[in-house]
Coordinates of C-alpha atoms and ligand atoms in Angstrom, one line a residue:
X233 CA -18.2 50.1 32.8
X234 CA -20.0 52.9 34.2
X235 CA -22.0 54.9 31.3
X236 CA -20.9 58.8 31.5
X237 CA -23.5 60.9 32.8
X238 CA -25.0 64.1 30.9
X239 CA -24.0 65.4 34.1
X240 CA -24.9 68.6 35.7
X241 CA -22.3 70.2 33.3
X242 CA -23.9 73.2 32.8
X243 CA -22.1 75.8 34.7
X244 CA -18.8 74.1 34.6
X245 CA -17.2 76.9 31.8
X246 CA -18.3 79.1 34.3
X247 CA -16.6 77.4 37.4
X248 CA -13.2 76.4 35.2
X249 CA -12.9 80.1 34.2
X250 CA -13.5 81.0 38.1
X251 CA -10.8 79.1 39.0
X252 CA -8.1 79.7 36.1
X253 CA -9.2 82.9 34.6
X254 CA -10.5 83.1 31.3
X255 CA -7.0 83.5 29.6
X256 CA -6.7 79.6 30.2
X257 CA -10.6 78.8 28.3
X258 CA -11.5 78.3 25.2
X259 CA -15.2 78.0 25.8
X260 CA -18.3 78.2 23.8
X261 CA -18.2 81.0 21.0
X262 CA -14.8 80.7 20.3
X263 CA -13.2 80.7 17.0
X264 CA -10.7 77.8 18.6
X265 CA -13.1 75.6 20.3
X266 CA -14.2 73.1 17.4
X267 CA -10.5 72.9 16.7
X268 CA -10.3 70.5 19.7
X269 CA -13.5 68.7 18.5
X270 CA -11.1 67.1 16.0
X271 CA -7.8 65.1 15.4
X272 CA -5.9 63.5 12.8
X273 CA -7.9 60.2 12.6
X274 CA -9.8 59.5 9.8
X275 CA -13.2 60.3 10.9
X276 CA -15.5 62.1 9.1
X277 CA -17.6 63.5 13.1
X278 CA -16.9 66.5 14.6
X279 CA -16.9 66.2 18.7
X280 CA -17.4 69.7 19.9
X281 CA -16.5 69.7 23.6
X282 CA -17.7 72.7 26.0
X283 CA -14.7 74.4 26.8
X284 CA -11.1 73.4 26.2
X285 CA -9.0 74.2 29.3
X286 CA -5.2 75.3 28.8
X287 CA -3.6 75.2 31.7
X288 CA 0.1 75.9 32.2
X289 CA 0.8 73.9 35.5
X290 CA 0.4 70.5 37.3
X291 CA -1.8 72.6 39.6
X292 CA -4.0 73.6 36.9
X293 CA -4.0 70.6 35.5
X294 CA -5.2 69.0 39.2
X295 CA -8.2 71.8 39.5
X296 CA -10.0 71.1 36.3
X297 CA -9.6 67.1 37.2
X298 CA -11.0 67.8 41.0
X299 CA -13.8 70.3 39.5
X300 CA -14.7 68.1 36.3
X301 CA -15.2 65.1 38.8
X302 CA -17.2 66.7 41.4
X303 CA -19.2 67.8 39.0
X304 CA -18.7 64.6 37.1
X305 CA -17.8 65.9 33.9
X306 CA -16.1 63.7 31.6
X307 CA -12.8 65.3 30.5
X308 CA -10.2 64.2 27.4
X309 CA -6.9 65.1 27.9
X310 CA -5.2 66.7 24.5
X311 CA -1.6 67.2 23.5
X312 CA -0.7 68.4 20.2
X313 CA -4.1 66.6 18.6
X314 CA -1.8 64.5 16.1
X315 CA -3.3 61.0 16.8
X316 CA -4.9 59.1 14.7
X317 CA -6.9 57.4 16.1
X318 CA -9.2 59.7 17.8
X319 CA -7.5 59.4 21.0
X320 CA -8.0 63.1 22.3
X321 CA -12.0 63.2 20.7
X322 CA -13.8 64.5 23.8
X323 CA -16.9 62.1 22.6
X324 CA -18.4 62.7 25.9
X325 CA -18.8 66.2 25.5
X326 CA -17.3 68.1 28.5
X327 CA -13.9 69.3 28.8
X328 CA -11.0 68.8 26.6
X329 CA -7.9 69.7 29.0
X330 CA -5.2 70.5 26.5
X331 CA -1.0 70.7 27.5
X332 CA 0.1 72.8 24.7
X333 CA 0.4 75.4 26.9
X334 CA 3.2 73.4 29.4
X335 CA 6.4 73.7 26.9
X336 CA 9.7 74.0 29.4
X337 CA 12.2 72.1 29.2
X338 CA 12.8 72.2 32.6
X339 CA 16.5 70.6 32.4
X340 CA 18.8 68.3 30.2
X341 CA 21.4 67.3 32.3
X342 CA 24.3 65.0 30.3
X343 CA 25.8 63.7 34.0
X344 CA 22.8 61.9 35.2
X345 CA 21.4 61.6 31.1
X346 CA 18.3 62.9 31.7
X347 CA 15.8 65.5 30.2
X348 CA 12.9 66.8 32.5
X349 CA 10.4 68.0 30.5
X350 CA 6.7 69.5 30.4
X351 CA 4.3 67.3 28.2
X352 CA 3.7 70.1 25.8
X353 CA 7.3 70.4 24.1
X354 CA 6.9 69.5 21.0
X355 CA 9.1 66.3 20.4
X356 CA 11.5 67.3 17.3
X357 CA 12.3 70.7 20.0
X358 CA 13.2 68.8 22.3
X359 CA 15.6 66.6 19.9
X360 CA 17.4 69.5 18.7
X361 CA 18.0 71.2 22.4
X362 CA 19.6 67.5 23.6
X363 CA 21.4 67.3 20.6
X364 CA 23.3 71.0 21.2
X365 CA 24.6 69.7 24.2
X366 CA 25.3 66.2 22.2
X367 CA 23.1 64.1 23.3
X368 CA 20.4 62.2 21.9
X369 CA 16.4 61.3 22.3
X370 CA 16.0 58.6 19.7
X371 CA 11.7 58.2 19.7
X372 CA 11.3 59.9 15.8
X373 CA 7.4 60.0 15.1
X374 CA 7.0 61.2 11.5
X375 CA 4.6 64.1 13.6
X376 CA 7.5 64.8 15.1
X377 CA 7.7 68.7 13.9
X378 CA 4.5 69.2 15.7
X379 CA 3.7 66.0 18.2
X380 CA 4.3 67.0 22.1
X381 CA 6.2 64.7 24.4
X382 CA 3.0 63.8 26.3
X383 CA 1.0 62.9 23.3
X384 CA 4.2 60.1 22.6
X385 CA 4.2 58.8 26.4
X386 CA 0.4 58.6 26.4
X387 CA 0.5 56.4 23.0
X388 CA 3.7 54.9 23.7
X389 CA 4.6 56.2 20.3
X390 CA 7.2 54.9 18.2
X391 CA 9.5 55.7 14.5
X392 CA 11.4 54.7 12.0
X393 CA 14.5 54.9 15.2
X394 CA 12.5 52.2 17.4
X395 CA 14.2 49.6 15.2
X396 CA 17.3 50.2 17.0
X397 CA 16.3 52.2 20.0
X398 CA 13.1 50.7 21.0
X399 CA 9.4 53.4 21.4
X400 CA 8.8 55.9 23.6
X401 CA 8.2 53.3 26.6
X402 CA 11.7 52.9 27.0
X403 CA 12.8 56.5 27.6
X404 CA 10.4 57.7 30.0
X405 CA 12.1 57.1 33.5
X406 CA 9.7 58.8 36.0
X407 CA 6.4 60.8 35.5
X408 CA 4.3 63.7 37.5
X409 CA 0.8 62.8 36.5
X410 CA -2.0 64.8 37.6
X411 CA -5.3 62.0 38.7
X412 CA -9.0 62.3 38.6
X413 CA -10.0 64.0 41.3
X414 CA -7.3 66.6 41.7
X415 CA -4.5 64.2 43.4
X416 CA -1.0 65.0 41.8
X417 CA 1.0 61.4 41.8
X418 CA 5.0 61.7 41.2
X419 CA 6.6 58.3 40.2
X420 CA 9.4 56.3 38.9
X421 CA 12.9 57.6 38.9
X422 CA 16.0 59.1 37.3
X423 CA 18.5 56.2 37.7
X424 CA 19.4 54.2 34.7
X425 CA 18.2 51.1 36.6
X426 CA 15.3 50.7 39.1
X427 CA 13.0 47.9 40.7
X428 CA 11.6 49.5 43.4
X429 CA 8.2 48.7 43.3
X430 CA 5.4 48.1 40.6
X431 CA 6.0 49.6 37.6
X432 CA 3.9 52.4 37.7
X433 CA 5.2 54.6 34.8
X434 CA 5.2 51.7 32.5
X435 CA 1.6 51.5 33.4
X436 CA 0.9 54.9 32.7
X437 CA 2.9 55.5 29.3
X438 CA 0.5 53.8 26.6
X439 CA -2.5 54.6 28.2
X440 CA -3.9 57.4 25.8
X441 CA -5.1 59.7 29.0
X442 CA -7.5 57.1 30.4
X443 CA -5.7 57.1 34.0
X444 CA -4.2 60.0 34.2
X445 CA -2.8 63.4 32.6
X446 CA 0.7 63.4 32.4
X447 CA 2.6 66.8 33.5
X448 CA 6.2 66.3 34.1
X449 CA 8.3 63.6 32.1
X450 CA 11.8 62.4 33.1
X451 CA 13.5 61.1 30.1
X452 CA 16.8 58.8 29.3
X453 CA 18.6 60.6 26.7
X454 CA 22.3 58.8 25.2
X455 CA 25.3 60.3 23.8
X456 CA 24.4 61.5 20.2
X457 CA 25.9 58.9 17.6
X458 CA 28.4 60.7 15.8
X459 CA 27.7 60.3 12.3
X460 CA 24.8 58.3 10.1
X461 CA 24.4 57.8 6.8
X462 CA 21.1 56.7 4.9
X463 CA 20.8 53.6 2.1
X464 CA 18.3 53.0 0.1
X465 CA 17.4 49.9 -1.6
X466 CA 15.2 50.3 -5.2
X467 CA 13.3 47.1 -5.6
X468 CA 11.0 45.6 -8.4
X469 CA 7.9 45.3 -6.0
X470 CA 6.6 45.4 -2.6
X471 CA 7.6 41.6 -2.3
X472 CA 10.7 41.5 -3.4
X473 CA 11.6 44.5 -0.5
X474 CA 9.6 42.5 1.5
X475 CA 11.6 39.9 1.3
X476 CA 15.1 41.5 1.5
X477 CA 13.8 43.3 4.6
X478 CA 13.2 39.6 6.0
X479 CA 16.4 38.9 5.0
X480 CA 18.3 41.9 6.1
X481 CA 17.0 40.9 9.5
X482 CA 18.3 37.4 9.5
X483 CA 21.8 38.4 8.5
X484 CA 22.9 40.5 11.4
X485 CA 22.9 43.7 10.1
X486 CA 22.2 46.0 13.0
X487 CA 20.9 49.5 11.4
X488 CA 18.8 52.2 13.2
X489 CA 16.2 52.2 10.6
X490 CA 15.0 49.4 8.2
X491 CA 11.9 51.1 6.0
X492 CA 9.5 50.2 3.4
X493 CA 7.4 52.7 1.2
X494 CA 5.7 50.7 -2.0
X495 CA 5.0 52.0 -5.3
X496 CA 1.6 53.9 -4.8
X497 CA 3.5 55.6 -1.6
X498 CA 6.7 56.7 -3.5
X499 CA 4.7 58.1 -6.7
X500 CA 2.3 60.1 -4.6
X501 CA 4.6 62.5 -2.9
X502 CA 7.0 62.8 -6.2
X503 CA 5.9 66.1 -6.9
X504 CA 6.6 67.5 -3.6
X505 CA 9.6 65.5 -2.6
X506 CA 12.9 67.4 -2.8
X507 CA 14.5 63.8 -2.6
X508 CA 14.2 62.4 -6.3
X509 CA 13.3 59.0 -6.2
X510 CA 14.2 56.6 -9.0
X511 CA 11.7 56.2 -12.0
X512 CA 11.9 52.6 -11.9
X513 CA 11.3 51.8 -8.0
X514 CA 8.4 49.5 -7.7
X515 CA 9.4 49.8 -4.0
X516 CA 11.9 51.1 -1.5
X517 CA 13.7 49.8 1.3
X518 CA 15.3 52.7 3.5
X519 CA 18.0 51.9 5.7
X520 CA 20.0 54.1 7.6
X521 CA 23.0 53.5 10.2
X522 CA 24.9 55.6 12.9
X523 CA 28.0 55.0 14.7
X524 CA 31.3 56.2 14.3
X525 CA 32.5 58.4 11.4
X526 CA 35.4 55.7 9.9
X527 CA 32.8 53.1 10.0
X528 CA 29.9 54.6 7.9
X529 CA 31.4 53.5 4.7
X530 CA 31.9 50.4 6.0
X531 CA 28.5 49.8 6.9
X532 CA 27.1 51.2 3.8
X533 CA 29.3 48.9 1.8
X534 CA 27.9 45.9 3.6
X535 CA 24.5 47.0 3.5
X536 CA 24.9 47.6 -0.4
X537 CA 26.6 44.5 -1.3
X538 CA 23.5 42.3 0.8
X539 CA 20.9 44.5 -1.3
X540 CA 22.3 44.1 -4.4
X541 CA 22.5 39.9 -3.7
X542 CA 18.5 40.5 -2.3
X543 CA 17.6 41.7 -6.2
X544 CA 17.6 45.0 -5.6
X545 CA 17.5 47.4 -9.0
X546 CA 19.6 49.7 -7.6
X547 CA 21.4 50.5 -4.3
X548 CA 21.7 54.8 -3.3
X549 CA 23.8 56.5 -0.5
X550 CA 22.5 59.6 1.3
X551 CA 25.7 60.3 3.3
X552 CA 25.3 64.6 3.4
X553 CA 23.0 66.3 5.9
X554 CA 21.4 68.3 3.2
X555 CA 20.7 64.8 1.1
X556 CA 19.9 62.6 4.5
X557 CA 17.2 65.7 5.3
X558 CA 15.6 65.2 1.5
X559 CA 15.3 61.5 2.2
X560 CA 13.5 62.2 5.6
X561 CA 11.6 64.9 4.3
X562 CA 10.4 62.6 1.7
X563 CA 9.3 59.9 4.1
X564 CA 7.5 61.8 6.6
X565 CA 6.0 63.6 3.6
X566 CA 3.7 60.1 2.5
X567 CA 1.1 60.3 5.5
X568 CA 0.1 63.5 4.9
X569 CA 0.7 63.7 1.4
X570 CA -2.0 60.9 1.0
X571 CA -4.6 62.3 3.4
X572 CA -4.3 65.7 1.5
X573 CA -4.6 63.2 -1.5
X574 CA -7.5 61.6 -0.4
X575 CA -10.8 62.3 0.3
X576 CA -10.4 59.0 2.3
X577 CA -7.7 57.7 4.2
X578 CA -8.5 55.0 6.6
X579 CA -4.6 54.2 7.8
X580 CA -3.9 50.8 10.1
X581 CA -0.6 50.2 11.8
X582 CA -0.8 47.1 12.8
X583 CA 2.4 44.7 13.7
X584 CA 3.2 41.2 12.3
X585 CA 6.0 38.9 13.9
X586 CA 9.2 39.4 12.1
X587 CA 9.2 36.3 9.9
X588 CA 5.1 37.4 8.9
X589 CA 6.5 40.0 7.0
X590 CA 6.2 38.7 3.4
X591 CA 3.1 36.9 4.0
X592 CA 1.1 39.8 5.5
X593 CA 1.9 41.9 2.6
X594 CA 0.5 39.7 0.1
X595 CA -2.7 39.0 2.2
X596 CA -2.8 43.4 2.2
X597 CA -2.7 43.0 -1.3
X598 CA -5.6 40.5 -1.5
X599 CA -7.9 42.1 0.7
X600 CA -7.4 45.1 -1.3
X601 CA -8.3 43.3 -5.3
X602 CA -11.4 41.3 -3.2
X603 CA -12.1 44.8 -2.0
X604 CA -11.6 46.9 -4.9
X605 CA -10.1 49.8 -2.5
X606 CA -6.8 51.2 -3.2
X607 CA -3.9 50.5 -0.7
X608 CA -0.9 52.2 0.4
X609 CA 1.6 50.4 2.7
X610 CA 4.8 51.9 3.9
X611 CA 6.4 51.9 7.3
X612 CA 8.5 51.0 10.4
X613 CA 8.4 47.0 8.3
X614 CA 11.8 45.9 10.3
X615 CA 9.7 45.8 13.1
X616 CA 6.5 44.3 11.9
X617 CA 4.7 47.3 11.9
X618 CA 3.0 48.3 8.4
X619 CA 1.0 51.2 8.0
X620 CA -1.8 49.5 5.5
X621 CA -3.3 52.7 4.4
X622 CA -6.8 52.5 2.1
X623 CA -7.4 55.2 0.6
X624 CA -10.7 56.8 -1.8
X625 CA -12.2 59.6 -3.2
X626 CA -15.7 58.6 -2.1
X627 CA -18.1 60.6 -0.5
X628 CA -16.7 60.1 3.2
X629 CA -20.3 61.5 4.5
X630 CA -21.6 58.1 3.1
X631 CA -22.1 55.2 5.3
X632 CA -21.8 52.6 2.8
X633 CA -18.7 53.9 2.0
X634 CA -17.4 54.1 5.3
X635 CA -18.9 50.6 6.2
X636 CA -17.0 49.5 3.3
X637 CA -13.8 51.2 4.0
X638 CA -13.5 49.8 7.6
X639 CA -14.6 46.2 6.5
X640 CA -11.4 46.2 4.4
X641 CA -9.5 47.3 7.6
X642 CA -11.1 44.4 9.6
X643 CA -9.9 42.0 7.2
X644 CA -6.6 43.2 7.4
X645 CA -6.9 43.1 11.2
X646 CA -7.9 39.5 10.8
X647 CA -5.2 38.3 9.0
X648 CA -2.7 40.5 11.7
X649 CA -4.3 38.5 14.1
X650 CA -3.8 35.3 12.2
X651 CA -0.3 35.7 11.8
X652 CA 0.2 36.3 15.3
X653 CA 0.1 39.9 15.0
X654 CA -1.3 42.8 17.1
X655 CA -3.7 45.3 15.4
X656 CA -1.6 48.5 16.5
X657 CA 1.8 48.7 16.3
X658 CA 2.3 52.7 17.2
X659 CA -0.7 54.9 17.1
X660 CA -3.1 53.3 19.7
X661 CA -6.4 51.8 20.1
X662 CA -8.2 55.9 21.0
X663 CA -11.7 55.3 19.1
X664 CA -11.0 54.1 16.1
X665 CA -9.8 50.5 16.8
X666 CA -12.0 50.5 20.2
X667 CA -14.4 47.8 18.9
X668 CA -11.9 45.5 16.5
X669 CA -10.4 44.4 20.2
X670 CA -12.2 41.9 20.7
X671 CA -10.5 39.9 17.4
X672 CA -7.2 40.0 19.2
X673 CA -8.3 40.0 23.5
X674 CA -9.8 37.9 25.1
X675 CA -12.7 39.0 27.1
X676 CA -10.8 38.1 30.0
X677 CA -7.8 40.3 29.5
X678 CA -10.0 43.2 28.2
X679 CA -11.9 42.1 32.0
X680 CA -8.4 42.7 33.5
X681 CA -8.1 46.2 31.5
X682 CA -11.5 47.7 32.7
X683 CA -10.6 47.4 36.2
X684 CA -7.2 48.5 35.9
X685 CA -8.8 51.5 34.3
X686 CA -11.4 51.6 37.0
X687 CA -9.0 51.8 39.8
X688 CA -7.4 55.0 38.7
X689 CA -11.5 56.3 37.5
X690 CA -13.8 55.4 39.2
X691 CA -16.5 57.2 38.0
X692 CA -15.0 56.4 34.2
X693 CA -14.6 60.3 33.5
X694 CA -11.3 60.7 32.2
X695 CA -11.2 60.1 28.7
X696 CA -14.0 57.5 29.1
X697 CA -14.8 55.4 25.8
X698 CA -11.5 55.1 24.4
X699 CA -8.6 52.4 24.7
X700 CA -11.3 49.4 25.8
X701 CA -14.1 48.2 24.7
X702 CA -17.5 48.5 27.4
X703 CA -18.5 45.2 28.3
X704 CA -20.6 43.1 26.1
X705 CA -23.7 42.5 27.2
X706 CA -25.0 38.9 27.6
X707 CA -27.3 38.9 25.2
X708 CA -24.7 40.0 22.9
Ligands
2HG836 C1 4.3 57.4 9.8 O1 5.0 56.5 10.1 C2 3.1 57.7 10.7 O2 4.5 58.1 8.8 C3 1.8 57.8 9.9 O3 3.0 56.8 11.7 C4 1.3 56.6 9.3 O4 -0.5 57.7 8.0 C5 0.0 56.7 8.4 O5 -0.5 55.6 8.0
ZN837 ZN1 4.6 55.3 11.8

């Protein structure tokens, strides 16, 4: 891949504010502009770009991406900056083009089922304005009070709701995307069904702003359930909920959400959880269902009565709004309950097949006694997905410590791997798992990757560093 130029970037705050008016530029001097030098990944740089562009329409959006690559100046596209995994780091310097700015929801429409929004409506918004009308967007990332609908297409992000309702992928039905170079590409559809073609949405959503920046999003919405009620399962020990999870799967039991938080998790947001979880949970299983009203008991009943025969200590409804809310505000509470706790917090998402569930908890829990570090593992663990956090109080300036830190997360990426597992389940590749590719590609398809991404960049501008690995040398 092309290495990205220094670049006669000098004058390029200059040209941008030209073109946009300094309204849309955060430029150098700002109070704002290291804000966009960071994101919610655990890394300890700071990647001050040279202006931060917030532009408020797909033409904007087109005229920084024509001037940034005839002046070839690398530019990273930014939504809300909740990754983490340094996804929206402008580490080539340049320009970070931000969305936050493009927040209409241009239509929800309950005939056709659709929402047609602007990337930077912020995800939980949207949810609630579908939901008036009674509809439904079911992609629930726990940044979801604060994530933007672009950020989720652009990392394919998922939730505790994919279990049922599948990630992000699945909802976006057509996309306005504005390409390096200034051209402004409209695809896909807003039909429930469609084959016309290649796929090219599907081959935009995931890519974390390396082809393209998204500006317009058609989305599927469904009805709204009418009711759901939340369960949760108190178990001895991560293993045993572990297991019951694993065997909640095999029985049938179809619920919209199938959780896991273990010990260290729960006790670390206690004192700032309304929800008051039991002294004696070693671990938690949450589970919640939707459906019709009559049938909520029902479902409960079942689901407590296959808990109880799993070992679990104790079984707990959450049927009222105000107690379901508790229960949610408690589980979106752990990630940044634990960062705030930690002055390291080096989190992993990766995804295990199904029946690897059990197994890749215990190897978490060797890799962290061989390693001495402290763990925290909760999650989306019906799916696979575990969020493997480790976690100190370290100097995070020190590079032994952070050698150390992301050795543990390599071994944990190893045994993914070895369980036929894929090292990110829901937050991306961005920086952060850039160079651990390798362990689960082949050279070959990471080959393949580089000059997909070369086809929509030539000149390796847009975002350039992140998603893929460069190619290895051959002395390497
Ligand atoms: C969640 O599910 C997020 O809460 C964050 O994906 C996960 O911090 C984490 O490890
Ligand atoms: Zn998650």
């Amino acid at each position: 891949m092309a290495a990205v130029l220094p670049s006669a970037s000098s004058s390029i705050v200059g040209v941008l504010e030209k073109e946009l008016g300094a309204a849309a530029i955060v430029g150098p001097g700002h109070e704002r502009l290291d804000d966009y030098g960071r994101d919610e990944s655990p890394l300890p740089e700071f990647f001050p770009p040279e202006c931060a562009v917030l532009v408020e329409s797909t033409e904007q959006a087109a005229a920084v991406l024509r001037i940034c690559a005839e002046r070839k100046v690398p530019v990273t596209p930014r939504g809300a900056g909740s990754g983490m995994c340094g996804g929206a780091l402008p580490i080539a310097g340049g320009v970070v083009l931000s969305t936050e700015r493009m927040q209409r929801i241009k239509e929800i429409d309950p005939a056709d089922l659709v929402a047609v929004v602007e990337p930077g409506v912020v995800t939980g918004v949207l949810q609630a304005a579908v939901e008036e009308q009674g509809l439904f967007y079911p992609p629930d990332p726990a940044s979801l009070e604060f994530c933007s609908i672009g950020g989720n297409a652009a990392t394919n992000a998922g939730g505790p709701r994919a279990f049922k309702y599948g990630v992000t992928r699945e909802y976006v039905l057509g996309l306005e995307v504005a390409l390096m170079g200034g051209e402004i590409l409209r695809c896909g559809r807003r039909t429930a069904k469609g084959v016309t073609g290649y796929d090219l949405v599907a081959g935009f959503v995931g890519t974390e702003g390396t082809f393209g920046v998204i500006t317009e999003l058609v989305l599927k919405l469904l009805p709204r359930p009418p009711a759901a009620a939340t369960v949760l399962g108190v178990f001895a020990d991560v293993a045993a909920a572990g297991s019951a999870i694993t065997m909640l799967l095999r029985g049938g039991l179809r619920p919209r959400v199938l959780e896991l938080a273990d010990k260290h998790s729960i006790d670390h947001i206690r004192a700032k959880s309304r929800y008051r979880f039991p002294e004696n949970a070693g671990a938690i299983v949450l589970i919640e269902v939707d459906g019709e009203p009559e049938s909520m008991t029902m479902m409960m009943e079942q689901i407590g009565m296959r808990c109880d025969e799993l070992g679990a200590l104790d079984v707990l409804a959450a049927t009222e709004p105000a107690e379901r809310a508790a229960v949610w505000q408690a589980r979106r509470l752990i990630s940044p309950a634990l960062k705030e706790g930690y002055r390291i917090k080096v989190n992993e998402d990766i995804c295990v097949p199904r029946g690897k569930i059990v197994e890749m908890l215990a190897r978490i829990d060797r890799v962290s006694a061989e390693t001495g570090i402290a763990t925290a593992v909760f999650g989306h663990a019906g799916d696979g997905n575990l969020h493997c956090n480790f976690l100190s109080n370290e100097d995070p300036e020190d590079p032994a410590v952070r050698k150390k830190m992301w050795a543990a997360a390599e071994q944990v990426f190893i045994h993914t791997v070895a369980l036929g597992g894929t090292l990110s389940g829901e937050h991306g590749v961005g920086l952060t798992k850039r160079d651990y590719m390798h362990l689960e590609m082949s050279e070959q398809v990471l080959e393949w990757q580089r000059r997909w991404k070369l086809m929509w960049d030539p000149q390796n501008l847009l975002n350039p560093g992140k998603k893929i690995p460069a190619a290895r040398r051959c002395s390497e």
